[in-house]
mmCIF file of C-alpha atoms and ligand atoms in Angstrom:
data_model
loop_
_atom_site.group_PDB
_atom_site.id
_atom_site.type_symbol
_atom_site.label_atom_id
_atom_site.label_comp_id
_atom_site.label_asym_id
_atom_site.label_seq_id
_atom_site.Cartn_x
_atom_site.Cartn_y
_atom_site.Cartn_z
ATOM 1 C CA MET A 59 0.000 0.000 0.000
ATOM 2 C CA ILE A 60 1.301 3.430 -0.932
ATOM 3 C CA PRO A 61 0.579 5.472 2.229
ATOM 4 C CA TYR A 62 -0.996 8.956 2.027
ATOM 5 C CA GLY A 63 2.000 10.393 3.833
ATOM 6 C CA ARG A 64 5.219 9.240 5.380
ATOM 7 C CA GLN A 65 8.465 10.468 6.893
ATOM 8 C CA ASN A 66 11.829 10.765 5.178
ATOM 9 C CA ILE A 67 14.672 9.635 7.458
ATOM 10 C CA SER A 68 18.308 10.109 6.367
ATOM 11 C CA ASP A 69 21.550 8.673 7.711
ATOM 12 C CA ASP A 70 22.252 12.127 9.168
ATOM 13 C CA ASP A 71 18.967 11.957 11.091
ATOM 14 C CA ILE A 72 19.930 8.582 12.529
ATOM 15 C CA GLU A 73 23.392 9.856 13.463
ATOM 16 C CA ALA A 74 21.924 12.920 15.187
ATOM 17 C CA VAL A 75 19.598 10.745 17.268
ATOM 18 C CA THR A 76 22.374 8.274 18.060
ATOM 19 C CA ALA A 77 24.625 11.091 19.238
ATOM 20 C CA VAL A 78 22.004 12.132 21.806
ATOM 21 C CA LEU A 79 21.533 8.528 22.925
ATOM 22 C CA LYS A 80 25.269 8.360 23.621
ATOM 23 C CA SER A 81 25.296 11.693 25.442
ATOM 24 C CA ASP A 82 24.561 12.568 29.078
ATOM 25 C CA PHE A 83 21.129 14.074 28.475
ATOM 26 C CA LEU A 84 18.221 12.276 26.840
ATOM 27 C CA THR A 85 15.955 15.108 27.932
ATOM 28 C CA GLN A 86 16.410 18.666 29.265
ATOM 29 C CA GLY A 87 19.787 18.904 27.547
ATOM 30 C CA GLN A 88 20.967 21.171 24.750
ATOM 31 C CA ALA A 89 19.137 19.675 21.757
ATOM 32 C CA VAL A 90 15.698 21.081 22.668
ATOM 33 C CA PRO A 91 16.833 24.727 22.979
ATOM 34 C CA ALA A 92 18.923 24.301 19.814
ATOM 35 C CA PHE A 93 15.883 23.024 17.897
ATOM 36 C CA GLU A 94 13.704 25.822 19.300
ATOM 37 C CA GLN A 95 16.288 28.425 18.335
ATOM 38 C CA ALA A 96 16.581 26.989 14.826
ATOM 39 C CA VAL A 97 12.808 26.983 14.224
ATOM 40 C CA ALA A 98 12.516 30.500 15.655
ATOM 41 C CA SER A 99 15.194 31.820 13.327
ATOM 42 C CA LYS A 100 13.788 29.891 10.348
ATOM 43 C CA THR A 101 10.321 31.410 10.823
ATOM 44 C CA GLY A 102 11.274 34.766 12.287
ATOM 45 C CA ALA A 103 9.329 34.160 15.499
ATOM 46 C CA GLY A 104 10.720 35.692 18.677
ATOM 47 C CA PHE A 105 10.205 32.629 20.868
ATOM 48 C CA ALA A 106 9.670 28.924 20.225
ATOM 49 C CA LEU A 107 8.672 26.239 22.727
ATOM 50 C CA ALA A 108 9.038 22.580 21.805
ATOM 51 C CA THR A 109 6.392 20.220 23.178
ATOM 52 C CA ASN A 110 5.646 16.513 23.014
ATOM 53 C CA SER A 111 2.854 17.115 20.459
ATOM 54 C CA ALA A 112 1.004 19.853 18.642
ATOM 55 C CA THR A 113 -1.993 18.927 20.770
ATOM 56 C CA SER A 114 -0.136 19.896 23.946
ATOM 57 C CA ALA A 115 1.206 23.024 22.223
ATOM 58 C CA LEU A 116 -2.409 24.022 21.464
ATOM 59 C CA HIS A 117 -3.335 23.349 25.091
ATOM 60 C CA ILE A 118 -0.578 25.529 26.591
ATOM 61 C CA ALA A 119 -1.292 28.200 23.969
ATOM 62 C CA CYS A 120 -4.924 28.367 25.146
ATOM 63 C CA LEU A 121 -3.856 28.411 28.803
ATOM 64 C CA ALA A 122 -1.332 31.179 28.210
ATOM 65 C CA LEU A 123 -4.067 33.273 26.567
ATOM 66 C CA GLY A 124 -6.161 32.781 29.689
ATOM 67 C CA LEU A 125 -8.836 30.565 28.130
ATOM 68 C CA GLN A 126 -11.007 29.107 30.863
ATOM 69 C CA SER A 127 -14.457 27.941 31.831
ATOM 70 C CA GLY A 128 -17.084 30.357 30.533
ATOM 71 C CA ASP A 129 -14.889 31.400 27.593
ATOM 72 C CA LEU A 130 -15.421 30.529 23.966
ATOM 73 C CA LEU A 131 -13.019 29.345 21.231
ATOM 74 C CA TRP A 132 -13.883 29.251 17.534
ATOM 75 C CA THR A 133 -12.200 27.016 14.999
ATOM 76 C CA THR A 134 -13.039 25.358 11.675
ATOM 77 C CA PRO A 135 -14.985 22.094 11.376
ATOM 78 C CA ILE A 136 -12.528 20.857 8.718
ATOM 79 C CA THR A 137 -9.578 20.025 10.927
ATOM 80 C CA PHE A 138 -8.213 17.356 13.219
ATOM 81 C CA VAL A 139 -10.142 17.199 16.509
ATOM 82 C CA ALA A 140 -7.176 18.634 18.452
ATOM 83 C CA SER A 141 -7.865 22.163 17.122
ATOM 84 C CA ALA A 142 -11.158 22.138 19.043
ATOM 85 C CA ASN A 143 -10.280 19.846 21.962
ATOM 86 C CA CYS A 144 -7.711 22.353 23.263
ATOM 87 C CA ALA A 145 -10.583 24.580 24.366
ATOM 88 C CA ARG A 146 -12.343 21.708 26.127
ATOM 89 C CA TYR A 147 -9.160 20.911 28.104
ATOM 90 C CA CYS A 148 -9.442 24.437 29.518
ATOM 91 C CA GLY A 149 -13.128 24.036 30.322
ATOM 92 C CA ALA A 150 -14.059 26.506 27.581
ATOM 93 C CA ASP A 151 -16.775 26.108 24.955
ATOM 94 C CA VAL A 152 -16.175 25.507 21.259
ATOM 95 C CA ASP A 153 -17.997 26.825 18.241
ATOM 96 C CA PHE A 154 -17.150 26.554 14.567
ATOM 97 C CA VAL A 155 -16.834 28.913 11.619
ATOM 98 C CA ASP A 156 -17.772 27.451 8.245
ATOM 99 C CA ILE A 157 -15.212 27.068 5.463
ATOM 100 C CA ASP A 158 -14.556 28.714 2.143
ATOM 101 C CA PRO A 159 -15.417 25.870 -0.253
ATOM 102 C CA ALA A 160 -12.636 26.904 -2.658
ATOM 103 C CA THR A 161 -9.748 26.490 -0.215
ATOM 104 C CA GLY A 162 -11.286 24.424 2.599
ATOM 105 C CA ASN A 163 -9.967 27.032 5.048
ATOM 106 C CA MET A 164 -11.946 29.118 7.560
ATOM 107 C CA SER A 165 -14.041 31.591 5.572
ATOM 108 C CA PRO A 166 -13.409 35.252 6.482
ATOM 109 C CA ALA A 167 -16.929 36.074 5.241
ATOM 110 C CA ALA A 168 -18.487 33.438 7.516
ATOM 111 C CA LEU A 169 -16.258 34.668 10.348
ATOM 112 C CA LYS A 170 -17.432 38.247 9.872
ATOM 113 C CA GLU A 171 -21.076 37.196 9.909
ATOM 114 C CA LYS A 172 -20.532 35.076 13.008
ATOM 115 C CA PHE A 173 -18.814 37.961 14.818
ATOM 116 C CA ILE A 174 -21.729 40.296 14.044
ATOM 117 C CA THR A 175 -24.221 37.782 15.441
ATOM 118 C CA ALA A 176 -22.016 36.999 18.448
ATOM 119 C CA GLU A 177 -21.710 40.667 19.338
ATOM 120 C CA LYS A 178 -25.495 41.059 19.186
ATOM 121 C CA ASN A 179 -25.874 38.015 21.432
ATOM 122 C CA GLY A 180 -23.214 39.309 23.816
ATOM 123 C CA ARG A 181 -20.950 36.265 23.574
ATOM 124 C CA LEU A 182 -17.742 36.888 21.657
ATOM 125 C CA PRO A 183 -14.949 34.288 21.500
ATOM 126 C CA LYS A 184 -11.733 34.817 23.462
ATOM 127 C CA VAL A 185 -9.637 32.836 20.966
ATOM 128 C CA ILE A 186 -10.010 31.794 17.340
ATOM 129 C CA VAL A 187 -7.985 28.949 15.825
ATOM 130 C CA PRO A 188 -7.674 29.142 12.049
ATOM 131 C CA VAL A 189 -6.143 25.974 10.567
ATOM 132 C CA HIS A 190 -3.931 26.102 7.477
ATOM 133 C CA LEU A 191 -5.547 23.152 5.739
ATOM 134 C CA CYS A 192 -3.217 20.971 3.673
ATOM 135 C CA GLY A 193 -0.417 23.512 4.222
ATOM 136 C CA GLN A 194 -2.061 26.564 2.643
ATOM 137 C CA SER A 195 -2.323 29.551 4.970
ATOM 138 C CA CYS A 196 -5.746 30.935 5.788
ATOM 139 C CA ASP A 197 -6.502 34.510 4.741
ATOM 140 C CA MET A 198 -4.767 35.742 7.887
ATOM 141 C CA ALA A 199 -4.909 39.447 6.992
ATOM 142 C CA ALA A 200 -8.717 39.319 6.875
ATOM 143 C CA ILE A 201 -9.027 37.023 9.898
ATOM 144 C CA SER A 202 -6.685 39.095 12.054
ATOM 145 C CA ALA A 203 -8.394 42.365 11.103
ATOM 146 C CA LEU A 204 -11.700 40.913 12.317
ATOM 147 C CA ALA A 205 -10.133 39.451 15.468
ATOM 148 C CA ARG A 206 -8.552 42.804 16.316
ATOM 149 C CA HIS A 207 -11.831 44.605 15.755
ATOM 150 C CA TYR A 208 -13.668 42.254 18.121
ATOM 151 C CA GLY A 209 -10.804 42.011 20.616
ATOM 152 C CA CYS A 210 -10.058 38.330 20.349
ATOM 153 C CA HIS A 211 -6.807 36.350 20.220
ATOM 154 C CA ILE A 212 -5.570 34.123 17.397
ATOM 155 C CA ILE A 213 -3.752 30.793 17.583
ATOM 156 C CA GLU A 214 -2.729 29.604 14.111
ATOM 157 C CA ASP A 215 -2.921 25.830 13.918
ATOM 158 C CA ALA A 216 -0.107 25.470 11.388
ATOM 159 C CA SER A 217 0.289 21.733 11.983
ATOM 160 C CA HIS A 218 0.295 21.298 8.179
ATOM 161 C CA ALA A 219 2.197 24.390 7.250
ATOM 162 C CA ILE A 220 5.794 24.609 8.510
ATOM 163 C CA GLY A 221 7.911 25.696 5.544
ATOM 164 C CA GLY A 222 4.988 27.498 3.894
ATOM 165 C CA GLN A 223 4.638 31.227 3.278
ATOM 166 C CA TYR A 224 1.892 33.793 3.519
ATOM 167 C CA GLN A 225 2.315 37.189 1.876
ATOM 168 C CA ASN A 226 5.979 36.308 1.318
ATOM 169 C CA GLU A 227 6.698 35.699 4.988
ATOM 170 C CA PRO A 228 7.189 32.327 6.675
ATOM 171 C CA VAL A 229 4.176 30.779 8.371
ATOM 172 C CA GLY A 230 5.024 31.057 12.062
ATOM 173 C CA CYS A 231 6.449 34.594 11.922
ATOM 174 C CA GLY A 232 3.427 35.690 13.936
ATOM 175 C CA ARG A 233 2.536 38.855 12.056
ATOM 176 C CA PHE A 234 -1.157 38.002 12.178
ATOM 177 C CA SER A 235 -1.524 35.978 15.372
ATOM 178 C CA ASP A 236 -0.566 35.640 19.028
ATOM 179 C CA ILE A 237 0.736 32.076 18.796
ATOM 180 C CA THR A 238 1.456 29.614 15.975
ATOM 181 C CA VAL A 239 1.553 25.847 16.482
ATOM 182 C CA PHE A 240 3.434 23.253 14.407
ATOM 183 C CA SER A 241 3.133 19.450 14.513
ATOM 184 C CA PHE A 242 6.020 17.060 13.966
ATOM 185 C CA HIS A 243 3.985 13.865 13.647
ATOM 186 C CA PRO A 244 5.578 11.575 11.000
ATOM 187 C CA VAL A 245 3.035 12.373 8.272
ATOM 188 C CA LYS A 246 3.633 16.134 8.660
ATOM 189 C CA ILE A 247 6.330 18.135 6.840
ATOM 190 C CA ILE A 248 9.192 17.403 9.256
ATOM 191 C CA THR A 249 9.060 14.941 12.120
ATOM 192 C CA THR A 250 10.304 14.256 15.632
ATOM 193 C CA GLY A 251 8.269 11.029 15.956
ATOM 194 C CA GLU A 252 5.740 12.765 18.167
ATOM 195 C CA GLY A 253 6.226 16.453 18.806
ATOM 196 C CA GLY A 254 5.048 19.980 18.354
ATOM 197 C CA MET A 255 6.019 23.589 18.872
ATOM 198 C CA ALA A 256 4.378 26.845 19.913
ATOM 199 C CA LEU A 257 5.818 30.084 18.525
ATOM 200 C CA THR A 258 5.120 33.626 19.624
ATOM 201 C CA ASN A 259 6.590 37.118 19.569
ATOM 202 C CA SER A 260 5.384 37.825 23.095
ATOM 203 C CA ALA A 261 7.892 37.267 25.902
ATOM 204 C CA GLU A 262 4.992 37.087 28.350
ATOM 205 C CA LEU A 263 3.127 34.366 26.410
ATOM 206 C CA ALA A 264 6.374 32.440 25.920
ATOM 207 C CA HIS A 265 7.064 32.589 29.634
ATOM 208 C CA LYS A 266 3.569 31.366 30.522
ATOM 209 C CA MET A 267 3.724 28.548 27.980
ATOM 210 C CA ALA A 268 7.106 27.472 29.383
ATOM 211 C CA LEU A 269 5.563 27.225 32.857
ATOM 212 C CA TYR A 270 2.511 25.269 31.636
ATOM 213 C CA ARG A 271 4.782 22.942 29.652
ATOM 214 C CA SER A 272 6.674 21.844 32.747
ATOM 215 C CA HIS A 273 4.440 21.450 35.839
ATOM 216 C CA GLY A 274 4.086 25.184 36.464
ATOM 217 C CA ILE A 275 7.528 24.992 38.006
ATOM 218 C CA SER A 276 10.220 27.628 37.813
ATOM 219 C CA ARG A 277 13.742 27.786 39.173
ATOM 220 C CA ASP A 278 14.006 31.431 38.212
ATOM 221 C CA GLU A 279 14.104 33.847 41.170
ATOM 222 C CA VAL A 280 12.052 36.424 39.268
ATOM 223 C CA ASP A 281 9.065 34.017 39.115
ATOM 224 C CA MET A 282 9.096 33.235 42.806
ATOM 225 C CA THR A 283 6.380 34.523 45.064
ATOM 226 C CA GLU A 284 8.296 33.420 48.186
ATOM 227 C CA ALA A 285 11.929 33.630 49.177
ATOM 228 C CA SER A 286 14.157 30.841 47.879
ATOM 229 C CA HIS A 287 15.042 28.118 50.402
ATOM 230 C CA GLY A 288 18.455 27.647 48.781
ATOM 231 C CA PRO A 289 20.145 26.573 45.550
ATOM 232 C CA TRP A 290 17.935 23.421 45.280
ATOM 233 C CA TYR A 291 14.723 25.427 45.413
ATOM 234 C CA TYR A 292 12.077 25.422 42.761
ATOM 235 C CA GLN A 293 8.604 26.776 43.030
ATOM 236 C CA GLN A 294 5.320 25.702 41.531
ATOM 237 C CA THR A 295 3.129 28.750 40.942
ATOM 238 C CA LEU A 296 0.393 27.276 38.734
ATOM 239 C CA LEU A 297 -0.909 23.885 37.618
ATOM 240 C CA GLY A 298 1.173 22.814 34.624
ATOM 241 C CA PHE A 299 1.837 19.550 32.828
ATOM 242 C CA ASN A 300 4.748 17.506 31.568
ATOM 243 C CA TYR A 301 4.509 18.378 27.877
ATOM 244 C CA ARG A 302 8.268 18.466 27.284
ATOM 245 C CA MET A 303 9.960 17.204 24.134
ATOM 246 C CA THR A 304 12.939 14.890 24.650
ATOM 247 C CA ASP A 305 16.407 15.692 23.321
ATOM 248 C CA ILE A 306 16.212 12.513 21.234
ATOM 249 C CA GLN A 307 13.213 13.993 19.429
ATOM 250 C CA ALA A 308 14.714 17.470 19.189
ATOM 251 C CA ALA A 309 17.912 16.098 17.609
ATOM 252 C CA LEU A 310 15.793 14.416 14.939
ATOM 253 C CA GLY A 311 13.838 17.647 14.427
ATOM 254 C CA LEU A 312 16.985 19.737 14.140
ATOM 255 C CA SER A 313 18.408 17.358 11.559
ATOM 256 C CA GLN A 314 15.096 17.250 9.649
ATOM 257 C CA LEU A 315 14.896 21.048 9.694
ATOM 258 C CA THR A 316 18.000 21.274 7.494
ATOM 259 C CA ARG A 317 15.905 19.566 4.771
ATOM 260 C CA LEU A 318 12.680 21.546 5.344
ATOM 261 C CA ASP A 319 13.079 23.728 2.255
ATOM 262 C CA SER A 320 13.870 20.783 0.021
ATOM 263 C CA PHE A 321 10.927 18.798 1.443
ATOM 264 C CA VAL A 322 8.560 21.676 0.670
ATOM 265 C CA LEU A 323 10.071 22.141 -2.800
ATOM 266 C CA GLN A 324 9.622 18.426 -3.514
ATOM 267 C CA ARG A 325 6.037 18.534 -2.243
ATOM 268 C CA ARG A 326 5.308 21.537 -4.472
ATOM 269 C CA GLU A 327 6.724 19.759 -7.511
ATOM 270 C CA LEU A 328 4.765 16.601 -6.729
ATOM 271 C CA ALA A 329 1.557 18.621 -6.289
ATOM 272 C CA ALA A 330 2.168 20.427 -9.589
ATOM 273 C CA PHE A 331 2.629 17.066 -11.309
ATOM 274 C CA TYR A 332 -0.691 15.827 -9.880
ATOM 275 C CA ASP A 333 -2.272 19.051 -11.195
ATOM 276 C CA THR A 334 -1.044 18.115 -14.674
ATOM 277 C CA LEU A 335 -1.975 14.444 -14.429
ATOM 278 C CA LEU A 336 -5.473 15.282 -13.191
ATOM 279 C CA ALA A 337 -6.123 18.394 -15.305
ATOM 280 C CA ASP A 338 -8.740 16.689 -17.496
ATOM 281 C CA VAL A 339 -10.175 14.501 -14.761
ATOM 282 C CA ASP A 340 -13.537 15.204 -13.143
ATOM 283 C CA VAL A 341 -12.128 16.129 -9.731
ATOM 284 C CA THR A 342 -11.553 19.538 -8.179
ATOM 285 C CA PRO A 343 -8.346 20.277 -6.275
ATOM 286 C CA LEU A 344 -8.401 22.946 -3.585
ATOM 287 C CA THR A 345 -7.860 26.451 -4.944
ATOM 288 C CA GLN A 346 -4.423 27.937 -4.218
ATOM 289 C CA LEU A 347 -4.524 31.657 -3.442
ATOM 290 C CA PRO A 348 -1.825 33.911 -4.924
ATOM 291 C CA ASP A 349 -0.531 35.265 -1.595
ATOM 292 C CA SER A 350 -0.011 31.797 -0.143
ATOM 293 C CA GLY A 351 2.882 29.404 -0.705
ATOM 294 C CA SER A 352 1.575 26.068 0.535
ATOM 295 C CA ALA A 353 3.794 23.582 2.333
ATOM 296 C CA TRP A 354 1.639 20.914 0.639
ATOM 297 C CA HIS A 355 1.097 18.586 3.586
ATOM 298 C CA LEU A 356 -1.859 16.967 1.785
ATOM 299 C CA TYR A 357 -3.145 16.749 -1.762
ATOM 300 C CA VAL A 358 -6.945 16.700 -1.589
ATOM 301 C CA VAL A 359 -9.190 16.168 -4.586
ATOM 302 C CA GLN A 360 -12.928 16.697 -4.437
ATOM 303 C CA ILE A 361 -14.940 13.991 -6.165
ATOM 304 C CA ASP A 362 -17.768 15.798 -7.834
ATOM 305 C CA ASN A 363 -21.254 14.513 -8.265
ATOM 306 C CA VAL A 364 -20.710 12.356 -11.354
ATOM 307 C CA GLN A 365 -23.581 10.000 -10.707
ATOM 308 C CA GLY A 366 -25.707 9.451 -7.642
ATOM 309 C CA THR A 367 -24.585 11.339 -4.566
ATOM 310 C CA ALA A 368 -21.113 12.722 -4.048
ATOM 311 C CA ALA A 369 -20.796 10.644 -0.887
ATOM 312 C CA ALA A 370 -21.503 7.403 -2.764
ATOM 313 C CA ASN A 371 -18.943 8.353 -5.415
ATOM 314 C CA ARG A 372 -16.291 9.158 -2.875
ATOM 315 C CA LYS A 373 -16.793 5.941 -0.936
ATOM 316 C CA GLU A 374 -16.605 3.809 -4.087
ATOM 317 C CA VAL A 375 -13.525 5.652 -5.288
ATOM 318 C CA PHE A 376 -11.965 5.300 -1.832
ATOM 319 C CA ASN A 377 -12.638 1.549 -1.644
ATOM 320 C CA TYR A 378 -11.462 0.914 -5.192
ATOM 321 C CA MET A 379 -8.202 2.820 -4.684
ATOM 322 C CA ARG A 380 -7.493 1.047 -1.391
ATOM 323 C CA GLU A 381 -8.079 -2.291 -3.144
ATOM 324 C CA GLN A 382 -5.558 -1.219 -5.775
ATOM 325 C CA GLY A 383 -2.940 -0.474 -3.118
ATOM 326 C CA VAL A 384 -3.341 3.308 -2.972
ATOM 327 C CA GLY A 385 -3.597 4.470 0.641
ATOM 328 C CA VAL A 386 -6.121 7.239 0.133
ATOM 329 C CA ASN A 387 -7.599 8.943 3.175
ATOM 330 C CA VAL A 388 -10.199 11.553 4.113
ATOM 331 C CA HIS A 389 -9.220 14.845 5.774
ATOM 332 C CA TYR A 390 -11.376 15.566 7.659
ATOM 333 C CA ILE A 391 -14.613 14.293 9.148
ATOM 334 C CA PRO A 392 -16.158 17.608 10.294
ATOM 335 C CA VAL A 393 -15.342 17.931 13.987
ATOM 336 C CA HIS A 394 -18.871 19.018 14.945
ATOM 337 C CA LEU A 395 -20.207 15.691 13.626
ATOM 338 C CA GLN A 396 -18.074 13.645 16.039
ATOM 339 C CA PRO A 397 -20.239 12.001 18.720
ATOM 340 C CA TYR A 398 -18.414 13.947 21.435
ATOM 341 C CA TYR A 399 -19.362 17.268 19.820
ATOM 342 C CA ARG A 400 -22.877 16.130 18.875
ATOM 343 C CA ASN A 401 -23.352 15.442 22.583
ATOM 344 C CA LEU A 402 -22.451 19.086 23.180
ATOM 345 C CA GLY A 403 -25.320 20.140 20.927
ATOM 346 C CA PHE A 404 -23.925 20.253 17.389
ATOM 347 C CA SER A 405 -25.717 18.478 14.564
ATOM 348 C CA ALA A 406 -25.657 17.754 10.848
ATOM 349 C CA GLY A 407 -26.553 20.836 8.853
ATOM 350 C CA ASP A 408 -24.804 23.276 11.178
ATOM 351 C CA TYR A 409 -21.939 23.990 8.735
ATOM 352 C CA PRO A 410 -23.163 23.263 5.185
ATOM 353 C CA ALA A 411 -19.946 24.160 3.319
ATOM 354 C CA ALA A 412 -17.848 21.945 5.616
ATOM 355 C CA GLU A 413 -20.293 19.067 5.290
ATOM 356 C CA ASP A 414 -20.392 19.406 1.501
ATOM 357 C CA TYR A 415 -16.598 19.419 1.380
ATOM 358 C CA TYR A 416 -16.524 16.297 3.569
ATOM 359 C CA ARG A 417 -18.821 14.423 1.173
ATOM 360 C CA LYS A 418 -16.373 15.033 -1.681
ATOM 361 C CA ALA A 419 -12.890 15.112 -0.165
ATOM 362 C CA LEU A 420 -10.294 12.452 -0.877
ATOM 363 C CA THR A 421 -6.610 12.702 0.050
ATOM 364 C CA ILE A 422 -4.233 11.018 -2.375
ATOM 365 C CA PRO A 423 -0.639 10.161 -1.373
ATOM 366 C CA LEU A 424 1.878 13.001 -1.125
ATOM 367 C CA TYR A 425 5.312 12.837 0.502
ATOM 368 C CA PRO A 426 8.853 13.611 -0.659
ATOM 369 C CA ASP A 427 9.848 10.053 -1.588
ATOM 370 C CA LEU A 428 6.836 9.491 -3.847
ATOM 371 C CA THR A 429 8.101 8.547 -7.337
ATOM 372 C CA THR A 430 6.866 9.750 -10.737
ATOM 373 C CA GLU A 431 5.863 6.170 -11.478
ATOM 374 C CA GLN A 432 3.801 5.999 -8.276
ATOM 375 C CA GLN A 433 2.126 9.317 -9.090
ATOM 376 C CA ARG A 434 1.197 8.018 -12.551
ATOM 377 C CA TYR A 435 -0.172 4.838 -10.984
ATOM 378 C CA ILE A 436 -2.180 6.787 -8.387
ATOM 379 C CA SER A 437 -3.653 9.071 -11.055
ATOM 380 C CA ALA A 438 -4.495 6.157 -13.346
ATOM 381 C CA THR A 439 -6.149 4.368 -10.436
ATOM 382 C CA LEU A 440 -8.207 7.452 -9.611
ATOM 383 C CA ILE A 441 -9.253 7.806 -13.256
ATOM 384 C CA ALA A 442 -10.230 4.121 -13.380
ATOM 385 C CA ALA A 443 -12.191 4.477 -10.138
ATOM 386 C CA LEU A 444 -14.116 7.462 -11.530
ATOM 387 C CA ALA A 445 -14.728 5.624 -14.802
ATOM 388 C CA GLY A 446 -16.138 2.733 -12.744
ATOM 389 C CA ARG A 447 -18.632 5.144 -11.261
ATOM 390 C CA SER A 448 -19.921 6.238 -14.661
ATOM 391 C CA GLY A 449 -20.467 2.650 -15.746
ATOM 392 C CA VAL A 450 -17.172 1.961 -17.509
ATOM 393 C CA GLU A 451 -15.245 -1.117 -16.309
ATOM 394 C CA PRO A 452 -12.260 0.004 -14.232
ATOM 395 C CA GLY A 453 -9.151 -0.836 -16.252
HETATM 396 C C1 LIG B 676 -1.727 16.639 13.289
HETATM 397 C C2 LIG B 676 -2.592 17.768 13.701
HETATM 398 C C3 LIG B 676 -2.724 18.167 15.034
HETATM 399 C C4 LIG B 676 -2.174 17.388 16.182
HETATM 400 O O1 LIG B 676 -0.841 17.164 16.056
HETATM 401 P P1 LIG B 676 -0.110 16.166 17.091
HETATM 402 O O2 LIG B 676 1.321 16.586 16.961
HETATM 403 O O3 LIG B 676 -0.365 14.789 16.557
HETATM 404 O O4 LIG B 676 -0.677 16.382 18.422
HETATM 405 C C5 LIG B 676 -3.462 19.304 15.310
HETATM 406 N N1 LIG B 676 -4.057 19.990 14.342
HETATM 407 C C6 LIG B 676 -3.985 19.617 13.048
HETATM 408 C C7 LIG B 676 -4.664 20.438 12.011
HETATM 409 C C8 LIG B 676 -3.266 18.477 12.691
HETATM 410 O O5 LIG B 676 -3.219 18.087 11.427
#
């Protein structure tokens, strides 16, 4: 089976990890700050905090922004559940903003409408979490203008988008948000096995996130509310977690980071080749906006309504391609349709554009080591699957 995504591990990566394993510090050594420094300078962010996942980075980002019970966080339904769950960890409520069907990203028009209604109803969100779907940045200029107007914070969930650009600046630079989060899960652009990072230009937010990342404990005199007992003293001032990244992971990340630009370049070339291969095929790729340079985490095609319902088409195409050894996937099941969120009061029909996208979306394999031959095979298999739907025998 050709997977939909997978890591690229070099001999240098293995050597970097081995070096840490042979060193004195498997965690809380020098590799984590080195990785943080490297990502900060790569993106232009002032501060970077490595975590054991993007999910925990989202959690400490929400905590640092003061999200708590009684507060509200808005995100998009077309994302991984973690973008919404971070609010629930803090006891806050979640609501969703429908997508722009062209890009699959949070729609600034829907956001504007939702803000107007929310203001009338007297319940504005404290935080919004736009997600850069498939690696393409959201329209952050529009989203941040609205957020500023209504006095709410922004966490960019850039789990798909390290190495991408928006308006010619790296995603993560923080021009349009308070905090940006990256994921280093193996299917993402670079990997640390499990891992994530929170970036910010605010020293205060960075400081708070550092506390939440590590038990709420500080050894720094300036943080202490009581006099130190001596050189061994540390003080816990709030309830934090152990969300630290290990040095083993950070060494892998640091080594991977040296290939970030080439990974993104390869992904862009592979995506462009799919565009060519599928140009005359009855599927719609997501629209790429001119001010965005996608990191191309995922290549999603939308299976249009050839015959019967779009959902039936997509399922048949999915099953056929899996049978032919192509590891297609679906990104994403709208979060509000998950049983957990339905139990909180959401239901089908709440976000029509997201639900329509979900009926059509199919992710085909995309990762740096994918070969031209594999791409031709994947495209031919997709074409055969679609032909099967319109009554022609799949070849
Ligand atoms: C992968 C992903 C996450 C979670 O990342 P982890 O590092 O696995 O915790 C969050 N949001 C989005 C959009 C993702 O794709």
